[in-house]
PDB file of N, CA and C in Angstrom:
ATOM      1  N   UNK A   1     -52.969 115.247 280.135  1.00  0.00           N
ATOM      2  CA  UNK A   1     -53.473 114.113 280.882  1.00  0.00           C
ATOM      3  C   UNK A   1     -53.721 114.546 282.322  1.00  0.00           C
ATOM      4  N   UNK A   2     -54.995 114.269 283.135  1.00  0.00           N
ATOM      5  CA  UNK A   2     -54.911 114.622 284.566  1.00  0.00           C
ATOM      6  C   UNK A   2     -55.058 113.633 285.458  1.00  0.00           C
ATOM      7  N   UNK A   3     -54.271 113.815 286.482  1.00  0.00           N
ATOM      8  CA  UNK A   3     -54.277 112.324 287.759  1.00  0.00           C
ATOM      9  C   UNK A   3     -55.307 111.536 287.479  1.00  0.00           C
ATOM     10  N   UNK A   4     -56.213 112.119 287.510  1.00  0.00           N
ATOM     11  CA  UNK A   4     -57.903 110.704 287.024  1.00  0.00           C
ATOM     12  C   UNK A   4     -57.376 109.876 286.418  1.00  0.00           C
ATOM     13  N   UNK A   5     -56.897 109.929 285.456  1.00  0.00           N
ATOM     14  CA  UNK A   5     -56.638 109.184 283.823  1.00  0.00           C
ATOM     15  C   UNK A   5     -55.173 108.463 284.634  1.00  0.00           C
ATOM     16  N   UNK A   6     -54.682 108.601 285.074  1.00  0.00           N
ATOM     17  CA  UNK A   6     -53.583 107.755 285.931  1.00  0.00           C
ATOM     18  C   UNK A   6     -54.081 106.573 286.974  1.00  0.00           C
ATOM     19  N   UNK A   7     -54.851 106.618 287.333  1.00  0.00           N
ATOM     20  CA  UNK A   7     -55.508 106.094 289.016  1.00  0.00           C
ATOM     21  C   UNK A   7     -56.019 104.909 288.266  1.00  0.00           C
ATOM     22  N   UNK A   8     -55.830 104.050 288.902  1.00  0.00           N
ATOM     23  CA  UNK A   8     -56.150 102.107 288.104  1.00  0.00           C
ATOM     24  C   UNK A   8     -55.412 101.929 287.095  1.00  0.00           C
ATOM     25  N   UNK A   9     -54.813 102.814 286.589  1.00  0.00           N
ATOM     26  CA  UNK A   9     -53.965 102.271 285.542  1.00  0.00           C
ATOM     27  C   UNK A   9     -53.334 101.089 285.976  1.00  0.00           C
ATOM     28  N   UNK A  10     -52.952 100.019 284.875  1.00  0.00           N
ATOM     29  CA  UNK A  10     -51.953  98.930 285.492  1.00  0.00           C
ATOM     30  C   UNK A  10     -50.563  99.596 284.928  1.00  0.00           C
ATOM     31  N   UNK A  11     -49.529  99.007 285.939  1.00  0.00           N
ATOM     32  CA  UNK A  11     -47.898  99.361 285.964  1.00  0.00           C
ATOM     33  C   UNK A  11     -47.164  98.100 285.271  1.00  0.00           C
ATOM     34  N   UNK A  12     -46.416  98.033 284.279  1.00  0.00           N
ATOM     35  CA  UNK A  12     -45.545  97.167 283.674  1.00  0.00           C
ATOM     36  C   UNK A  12     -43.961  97.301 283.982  1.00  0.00           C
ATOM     37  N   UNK A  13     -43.240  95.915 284.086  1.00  0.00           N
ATOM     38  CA  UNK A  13     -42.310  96.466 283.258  1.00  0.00           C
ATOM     39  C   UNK A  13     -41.764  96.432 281.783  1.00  0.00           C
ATOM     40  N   UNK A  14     -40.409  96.519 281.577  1.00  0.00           N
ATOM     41  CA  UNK A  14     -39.601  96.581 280.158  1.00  0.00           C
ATOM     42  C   UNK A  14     -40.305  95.093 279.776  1.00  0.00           C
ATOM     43  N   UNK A  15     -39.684  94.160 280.359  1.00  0.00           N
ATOM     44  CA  UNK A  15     -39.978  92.920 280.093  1.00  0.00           C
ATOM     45  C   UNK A  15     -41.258  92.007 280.786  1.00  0.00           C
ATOM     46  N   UNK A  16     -42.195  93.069 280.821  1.00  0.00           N
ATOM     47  CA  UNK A  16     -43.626  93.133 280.636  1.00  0.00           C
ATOM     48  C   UNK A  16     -44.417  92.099 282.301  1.00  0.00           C
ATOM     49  N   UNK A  17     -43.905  92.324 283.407  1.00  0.00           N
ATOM     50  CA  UNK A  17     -44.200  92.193 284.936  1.00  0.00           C
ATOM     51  C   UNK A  17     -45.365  92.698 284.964  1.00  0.00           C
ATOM     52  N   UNK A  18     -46.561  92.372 285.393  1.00  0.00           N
ATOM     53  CA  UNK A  18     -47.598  93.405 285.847  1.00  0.00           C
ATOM     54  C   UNK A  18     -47.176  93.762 287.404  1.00  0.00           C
ATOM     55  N   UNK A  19     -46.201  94.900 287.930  1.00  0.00           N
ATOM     56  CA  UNK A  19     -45.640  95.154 288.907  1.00  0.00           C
ATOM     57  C   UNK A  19     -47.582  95.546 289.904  1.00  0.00           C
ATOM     58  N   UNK A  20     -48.384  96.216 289.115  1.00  0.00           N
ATOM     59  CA  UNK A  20     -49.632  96.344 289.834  1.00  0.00           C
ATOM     60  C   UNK A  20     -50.532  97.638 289.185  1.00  0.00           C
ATOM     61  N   UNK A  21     -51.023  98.354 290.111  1.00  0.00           N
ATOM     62  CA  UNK A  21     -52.177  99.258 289.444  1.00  0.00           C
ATOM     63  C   UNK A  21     -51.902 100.338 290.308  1.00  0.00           C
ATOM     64  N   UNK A  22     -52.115 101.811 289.420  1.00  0.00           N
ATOM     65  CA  UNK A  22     -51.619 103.193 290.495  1.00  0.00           C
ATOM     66  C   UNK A  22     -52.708 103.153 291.556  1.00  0.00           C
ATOM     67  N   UNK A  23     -52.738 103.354 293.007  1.00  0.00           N
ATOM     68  CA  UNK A  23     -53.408 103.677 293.769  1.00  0.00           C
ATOM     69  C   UNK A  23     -53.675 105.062 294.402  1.00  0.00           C
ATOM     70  N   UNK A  24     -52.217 106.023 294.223  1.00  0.00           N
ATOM     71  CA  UNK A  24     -52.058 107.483 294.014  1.00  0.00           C
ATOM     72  C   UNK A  24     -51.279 107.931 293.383  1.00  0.00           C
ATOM     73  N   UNK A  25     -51.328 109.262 293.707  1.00  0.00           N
ATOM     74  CA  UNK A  25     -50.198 110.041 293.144  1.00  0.00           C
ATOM     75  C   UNK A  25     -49.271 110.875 294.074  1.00  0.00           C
ATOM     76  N   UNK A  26     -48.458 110.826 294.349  1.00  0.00           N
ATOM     77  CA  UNK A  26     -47.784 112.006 295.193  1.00  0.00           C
ATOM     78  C   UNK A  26     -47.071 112.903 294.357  1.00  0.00           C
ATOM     79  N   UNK A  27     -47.379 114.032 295.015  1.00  0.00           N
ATOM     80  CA  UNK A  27     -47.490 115.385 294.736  1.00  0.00           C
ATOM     81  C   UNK A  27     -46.711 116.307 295.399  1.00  0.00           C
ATOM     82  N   UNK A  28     -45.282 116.787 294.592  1.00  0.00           N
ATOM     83  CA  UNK A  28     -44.524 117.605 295.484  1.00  0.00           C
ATOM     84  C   UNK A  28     -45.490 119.021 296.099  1.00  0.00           C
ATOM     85  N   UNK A  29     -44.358 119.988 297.119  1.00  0.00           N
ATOM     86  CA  UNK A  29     -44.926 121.024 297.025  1.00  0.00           C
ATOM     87  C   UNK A  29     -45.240 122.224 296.114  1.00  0.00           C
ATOM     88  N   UNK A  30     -44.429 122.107 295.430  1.00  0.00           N
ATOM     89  CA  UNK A  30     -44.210 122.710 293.856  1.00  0.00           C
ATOM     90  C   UNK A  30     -44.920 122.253 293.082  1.00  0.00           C
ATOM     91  N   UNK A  31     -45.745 121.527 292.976  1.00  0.00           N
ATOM     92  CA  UNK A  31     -47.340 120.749 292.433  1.00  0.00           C
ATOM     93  C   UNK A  31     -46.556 119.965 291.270  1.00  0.00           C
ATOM     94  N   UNK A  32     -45.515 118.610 291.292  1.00  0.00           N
ATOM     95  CA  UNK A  32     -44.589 117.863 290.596  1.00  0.00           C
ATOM     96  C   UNK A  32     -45.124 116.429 291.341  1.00  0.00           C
ATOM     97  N   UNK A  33     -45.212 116.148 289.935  1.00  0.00           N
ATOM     98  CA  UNK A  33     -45.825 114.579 290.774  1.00  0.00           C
ATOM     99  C   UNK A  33     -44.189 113.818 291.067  1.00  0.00           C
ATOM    100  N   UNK A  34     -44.064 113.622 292.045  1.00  0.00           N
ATOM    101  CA  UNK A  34     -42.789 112.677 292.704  1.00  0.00           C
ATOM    102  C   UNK A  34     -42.854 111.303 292.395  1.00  0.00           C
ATOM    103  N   UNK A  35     -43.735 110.479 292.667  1.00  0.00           N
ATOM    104  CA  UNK A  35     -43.993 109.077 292.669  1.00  0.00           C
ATOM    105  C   UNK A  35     -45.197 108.306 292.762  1.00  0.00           C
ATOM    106  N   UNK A  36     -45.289 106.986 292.610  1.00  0.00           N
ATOM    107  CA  UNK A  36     -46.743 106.709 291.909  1.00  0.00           C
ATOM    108  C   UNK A  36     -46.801 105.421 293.327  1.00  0.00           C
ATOM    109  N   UNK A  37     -47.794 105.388 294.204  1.00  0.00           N
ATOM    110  CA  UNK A  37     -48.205 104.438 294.800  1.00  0.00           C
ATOM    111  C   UNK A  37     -49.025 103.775 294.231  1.00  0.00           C
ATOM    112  N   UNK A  38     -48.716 101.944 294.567  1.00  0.00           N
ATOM    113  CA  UNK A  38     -49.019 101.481 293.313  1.00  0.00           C
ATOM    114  C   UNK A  38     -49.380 100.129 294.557  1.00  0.00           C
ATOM    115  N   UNK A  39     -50.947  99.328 294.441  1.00  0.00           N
ATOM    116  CA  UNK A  39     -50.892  98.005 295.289  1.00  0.00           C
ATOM    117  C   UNK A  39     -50.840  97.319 293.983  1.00  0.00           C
ATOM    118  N   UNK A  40     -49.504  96.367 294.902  1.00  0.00           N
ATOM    119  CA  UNK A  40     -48.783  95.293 294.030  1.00  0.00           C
ATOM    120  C   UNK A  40     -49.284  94.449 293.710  1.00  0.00           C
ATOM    121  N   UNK A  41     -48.984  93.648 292.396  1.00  0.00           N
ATOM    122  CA  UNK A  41     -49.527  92.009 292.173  1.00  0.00           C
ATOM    123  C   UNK A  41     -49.221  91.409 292.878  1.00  0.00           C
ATOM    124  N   UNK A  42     -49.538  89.853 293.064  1.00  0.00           N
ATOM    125  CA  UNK A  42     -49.052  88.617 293.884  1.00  0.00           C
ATOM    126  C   UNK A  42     -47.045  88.952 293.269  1.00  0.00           C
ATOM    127  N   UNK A  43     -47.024  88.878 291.999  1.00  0.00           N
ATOM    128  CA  UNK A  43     -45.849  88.584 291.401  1.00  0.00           C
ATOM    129  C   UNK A  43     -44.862  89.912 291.832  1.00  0.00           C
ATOM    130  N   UNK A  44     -45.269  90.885 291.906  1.00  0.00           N
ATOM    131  CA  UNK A  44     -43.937  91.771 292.238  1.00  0.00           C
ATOM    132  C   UNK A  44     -43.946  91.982 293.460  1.00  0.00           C
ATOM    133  N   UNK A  45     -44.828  91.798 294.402  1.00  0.00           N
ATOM    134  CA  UNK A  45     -44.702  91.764 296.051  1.00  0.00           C
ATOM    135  C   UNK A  45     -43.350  90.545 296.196  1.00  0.00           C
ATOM    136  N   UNK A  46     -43.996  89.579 295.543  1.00  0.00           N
ATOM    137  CA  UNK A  46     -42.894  88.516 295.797  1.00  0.00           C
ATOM    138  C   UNK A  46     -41.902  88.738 295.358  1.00  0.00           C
ATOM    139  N   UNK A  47     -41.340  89.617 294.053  1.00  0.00           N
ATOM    140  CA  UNK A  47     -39.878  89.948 293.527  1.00  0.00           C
ATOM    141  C   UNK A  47     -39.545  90.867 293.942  1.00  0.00           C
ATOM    142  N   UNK A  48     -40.150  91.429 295.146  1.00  0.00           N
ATOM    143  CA  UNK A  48     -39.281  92.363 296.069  1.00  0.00           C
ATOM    144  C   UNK A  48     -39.305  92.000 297.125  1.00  0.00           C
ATOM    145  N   UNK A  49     -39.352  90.935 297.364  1.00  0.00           N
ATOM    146  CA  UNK A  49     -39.477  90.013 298.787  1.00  0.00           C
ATOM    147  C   UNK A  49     -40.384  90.507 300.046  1.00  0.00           C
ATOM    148  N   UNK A  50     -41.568  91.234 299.593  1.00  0.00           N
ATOM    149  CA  UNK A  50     -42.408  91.476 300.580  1.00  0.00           C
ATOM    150  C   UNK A  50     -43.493  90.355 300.635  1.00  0.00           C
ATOM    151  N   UNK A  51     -44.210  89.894 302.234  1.00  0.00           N
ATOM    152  CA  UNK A  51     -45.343  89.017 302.226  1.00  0.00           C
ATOM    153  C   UNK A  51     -46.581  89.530 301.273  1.00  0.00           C
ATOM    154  N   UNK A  52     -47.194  88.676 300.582  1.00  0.00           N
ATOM    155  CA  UNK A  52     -48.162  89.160 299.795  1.00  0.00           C
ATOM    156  C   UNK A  52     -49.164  89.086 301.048  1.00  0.00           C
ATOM    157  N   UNK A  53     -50.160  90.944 301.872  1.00  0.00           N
ATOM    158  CA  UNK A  53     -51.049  90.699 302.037  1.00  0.00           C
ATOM    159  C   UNK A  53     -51.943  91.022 301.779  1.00  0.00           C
ATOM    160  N   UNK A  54     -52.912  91.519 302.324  1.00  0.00           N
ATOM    161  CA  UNK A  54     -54.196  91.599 301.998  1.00  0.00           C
ATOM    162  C   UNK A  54     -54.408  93.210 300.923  1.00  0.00           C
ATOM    163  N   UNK A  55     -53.445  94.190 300.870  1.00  0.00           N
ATOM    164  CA  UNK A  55     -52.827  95.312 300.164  1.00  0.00           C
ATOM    165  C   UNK A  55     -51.691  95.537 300.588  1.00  0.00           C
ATOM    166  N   UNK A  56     -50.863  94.655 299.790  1.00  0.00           N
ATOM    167  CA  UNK A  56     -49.463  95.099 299.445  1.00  0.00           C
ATOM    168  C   UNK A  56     -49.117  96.164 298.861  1.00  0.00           C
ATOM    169  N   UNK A  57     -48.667  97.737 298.775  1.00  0.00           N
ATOM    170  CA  UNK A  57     -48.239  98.809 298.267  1.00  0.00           C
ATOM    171  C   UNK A  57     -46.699  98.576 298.002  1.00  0.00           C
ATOM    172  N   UNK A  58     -46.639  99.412 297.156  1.00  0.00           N
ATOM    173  CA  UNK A  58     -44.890 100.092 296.921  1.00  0.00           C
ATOM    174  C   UNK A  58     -45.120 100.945 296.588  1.00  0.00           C
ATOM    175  N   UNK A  59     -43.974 102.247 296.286  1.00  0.00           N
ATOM    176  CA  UNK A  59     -43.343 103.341 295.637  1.00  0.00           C
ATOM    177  C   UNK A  59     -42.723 103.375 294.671  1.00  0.00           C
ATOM    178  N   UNK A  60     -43.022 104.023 293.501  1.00  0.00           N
ATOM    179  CA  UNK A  60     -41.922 104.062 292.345  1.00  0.00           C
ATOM    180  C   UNK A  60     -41.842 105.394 291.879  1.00  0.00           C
ATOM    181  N   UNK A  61     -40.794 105.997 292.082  1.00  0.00           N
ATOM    182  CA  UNK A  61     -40.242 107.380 291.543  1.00  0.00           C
ATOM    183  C   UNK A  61     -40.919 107.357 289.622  1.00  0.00           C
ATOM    184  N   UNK A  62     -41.239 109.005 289.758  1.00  0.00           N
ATOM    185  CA  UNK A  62     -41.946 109.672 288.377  1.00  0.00           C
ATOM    186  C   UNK A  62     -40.530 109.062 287.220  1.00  0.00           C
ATOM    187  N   UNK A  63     -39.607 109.161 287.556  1.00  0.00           N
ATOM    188  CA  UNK A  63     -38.090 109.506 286.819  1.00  0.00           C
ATOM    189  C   UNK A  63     -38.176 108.273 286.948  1.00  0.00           C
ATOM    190  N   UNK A  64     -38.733 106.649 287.095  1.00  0.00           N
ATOM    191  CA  UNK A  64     -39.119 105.653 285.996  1.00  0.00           C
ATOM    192  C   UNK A  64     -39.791 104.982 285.192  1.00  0.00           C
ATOM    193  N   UNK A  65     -40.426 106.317 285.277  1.00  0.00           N
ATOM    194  CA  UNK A  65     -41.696 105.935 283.678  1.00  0.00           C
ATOM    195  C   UNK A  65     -41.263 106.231 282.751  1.00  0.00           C
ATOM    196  N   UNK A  66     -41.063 104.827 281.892  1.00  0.00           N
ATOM    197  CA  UNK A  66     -40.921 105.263 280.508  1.00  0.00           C
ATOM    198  C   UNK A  66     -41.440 106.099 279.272  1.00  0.00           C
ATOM    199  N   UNK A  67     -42.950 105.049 279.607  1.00  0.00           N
ATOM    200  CA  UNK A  67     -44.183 106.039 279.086  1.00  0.00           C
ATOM    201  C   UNK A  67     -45.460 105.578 279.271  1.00  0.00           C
ATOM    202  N   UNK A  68     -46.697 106.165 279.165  1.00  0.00           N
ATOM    203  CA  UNK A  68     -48.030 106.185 279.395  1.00  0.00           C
ATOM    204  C   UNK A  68     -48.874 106.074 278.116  1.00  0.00           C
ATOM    205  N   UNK A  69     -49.584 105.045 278.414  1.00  0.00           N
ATOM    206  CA  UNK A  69     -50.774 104.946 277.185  1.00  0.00           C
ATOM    207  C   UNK A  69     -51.557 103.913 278.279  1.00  0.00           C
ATOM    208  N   UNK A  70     -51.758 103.078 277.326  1.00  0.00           N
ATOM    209  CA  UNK A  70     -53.119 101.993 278.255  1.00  0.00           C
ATOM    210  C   UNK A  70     -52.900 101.527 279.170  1.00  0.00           C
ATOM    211  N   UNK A  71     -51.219 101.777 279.570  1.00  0.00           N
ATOM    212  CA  UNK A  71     -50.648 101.430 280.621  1.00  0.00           C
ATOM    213  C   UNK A  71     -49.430 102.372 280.792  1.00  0.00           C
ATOM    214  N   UNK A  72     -48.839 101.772 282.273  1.00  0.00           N
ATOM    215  CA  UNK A  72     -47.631 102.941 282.812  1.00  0.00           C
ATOM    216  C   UNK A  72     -46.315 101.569 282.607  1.00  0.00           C
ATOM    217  N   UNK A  73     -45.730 101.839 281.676  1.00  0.00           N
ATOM    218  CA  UNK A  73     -44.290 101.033 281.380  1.00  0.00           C
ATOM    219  C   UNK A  73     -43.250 101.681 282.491  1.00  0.00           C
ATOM    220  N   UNK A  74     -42.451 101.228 283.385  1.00  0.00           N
ATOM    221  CA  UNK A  74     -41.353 101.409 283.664  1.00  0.00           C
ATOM    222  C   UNK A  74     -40.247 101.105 283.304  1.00  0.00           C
ATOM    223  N   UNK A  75     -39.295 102.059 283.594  1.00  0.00           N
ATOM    224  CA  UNK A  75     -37.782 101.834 282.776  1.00  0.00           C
ATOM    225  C   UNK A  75     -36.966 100.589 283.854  1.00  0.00           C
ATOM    226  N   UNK A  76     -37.398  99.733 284.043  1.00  0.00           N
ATOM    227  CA  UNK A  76     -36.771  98.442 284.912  1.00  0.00           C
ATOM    228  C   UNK A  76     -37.036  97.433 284.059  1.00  0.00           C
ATOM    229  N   UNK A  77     -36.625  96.378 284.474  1.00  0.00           N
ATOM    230  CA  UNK A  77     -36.887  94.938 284.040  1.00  0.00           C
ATOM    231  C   UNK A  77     -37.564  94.259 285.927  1.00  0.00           C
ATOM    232  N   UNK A  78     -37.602  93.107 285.431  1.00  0.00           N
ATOM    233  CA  UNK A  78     -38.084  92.408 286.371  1.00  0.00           C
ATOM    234  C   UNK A  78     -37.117  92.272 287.482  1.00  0.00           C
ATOM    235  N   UNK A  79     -35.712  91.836 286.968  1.00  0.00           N
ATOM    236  CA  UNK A  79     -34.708  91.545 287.603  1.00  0.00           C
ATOM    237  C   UNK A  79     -34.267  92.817 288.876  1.00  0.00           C
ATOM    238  N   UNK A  80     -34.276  94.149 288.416  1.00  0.00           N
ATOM    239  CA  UNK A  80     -33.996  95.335 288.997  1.00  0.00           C
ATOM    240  C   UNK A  80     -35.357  96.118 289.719  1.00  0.00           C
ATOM    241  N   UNK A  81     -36.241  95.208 289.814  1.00  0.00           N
ATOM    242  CA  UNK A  81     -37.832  95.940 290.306  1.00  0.00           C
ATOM    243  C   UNK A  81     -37.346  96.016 292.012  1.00  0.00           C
ATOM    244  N   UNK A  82     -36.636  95.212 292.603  1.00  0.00           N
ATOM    245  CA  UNK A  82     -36.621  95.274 293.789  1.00  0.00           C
ATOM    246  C   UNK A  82     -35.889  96.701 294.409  1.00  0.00           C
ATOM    247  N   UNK A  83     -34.835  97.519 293.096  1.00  0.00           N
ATOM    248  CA  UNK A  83     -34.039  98.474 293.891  1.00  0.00           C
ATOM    249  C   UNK A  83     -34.903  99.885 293.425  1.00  0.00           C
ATOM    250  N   UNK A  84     -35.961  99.413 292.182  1.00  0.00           N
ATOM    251  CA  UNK A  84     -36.990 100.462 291.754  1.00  0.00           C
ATOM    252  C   UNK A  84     -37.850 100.679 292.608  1.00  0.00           C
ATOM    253  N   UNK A  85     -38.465  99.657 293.478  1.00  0.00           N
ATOM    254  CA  UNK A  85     -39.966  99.936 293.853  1.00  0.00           C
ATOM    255  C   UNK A  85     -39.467  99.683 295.153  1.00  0.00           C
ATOM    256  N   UNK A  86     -40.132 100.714 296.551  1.00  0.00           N
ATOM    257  CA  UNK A  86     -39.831 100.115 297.906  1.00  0.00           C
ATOM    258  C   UNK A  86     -41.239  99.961 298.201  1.00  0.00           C
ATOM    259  N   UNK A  87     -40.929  99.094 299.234  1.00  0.00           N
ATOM    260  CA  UNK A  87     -42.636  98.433 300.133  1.00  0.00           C
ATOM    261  C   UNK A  87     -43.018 100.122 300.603  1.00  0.00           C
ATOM    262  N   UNK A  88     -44.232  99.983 300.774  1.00  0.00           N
ATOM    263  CA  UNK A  88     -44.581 101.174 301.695  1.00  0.00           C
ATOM    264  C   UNK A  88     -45.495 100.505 302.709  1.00  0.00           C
ATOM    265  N   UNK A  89     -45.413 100.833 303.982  1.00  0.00           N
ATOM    266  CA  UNK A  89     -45.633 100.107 305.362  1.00  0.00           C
ATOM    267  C   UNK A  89     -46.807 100.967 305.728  1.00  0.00           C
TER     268      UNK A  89
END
């Protein structure tokens, strides 16, 4: 699979949140993807208590993807999205 095929993907969780859609990829120096920048839905901006604005972003570490197909599942629920995903400013 190469970054292309990642980029718009939408992000879920366990119990099926549309947390949002990848906007990048970060990329260690060791060429390891680290984490997926992702602008948030209305719904998970708000379950991580950020203002919904005009592009709301977060961060979510590689080490919680469950798995990849038509979408990117994370290993969270809705309840725990706030200590998974941080705002990015």
């Amino acid at each position: 699979m190469f970054t292309r095929d990642l980029i718009g993907k939408s992000v879920v969780t366990l119990d099926g949140l549309n947390v949002g859609s990848v906007e990048e990829i970060e990329i260690t120096q060791d060429w390891r993807a680290e984490s997926l920048v992702l602008r948030l839905s209305r719904d998970a901006a708000k379950e991580i208590g950020i203002r919904f604005s005009f592009k709301p972003r977060g961060v979510v570490s590689t080490s919680l993807v469950k798995g990849v197909g038509d979408y990117i599942t994370l290993n969270t629920d809705k309840t725990n999205l706030r200590e998974a995903l941080k705002p990015l400013t």
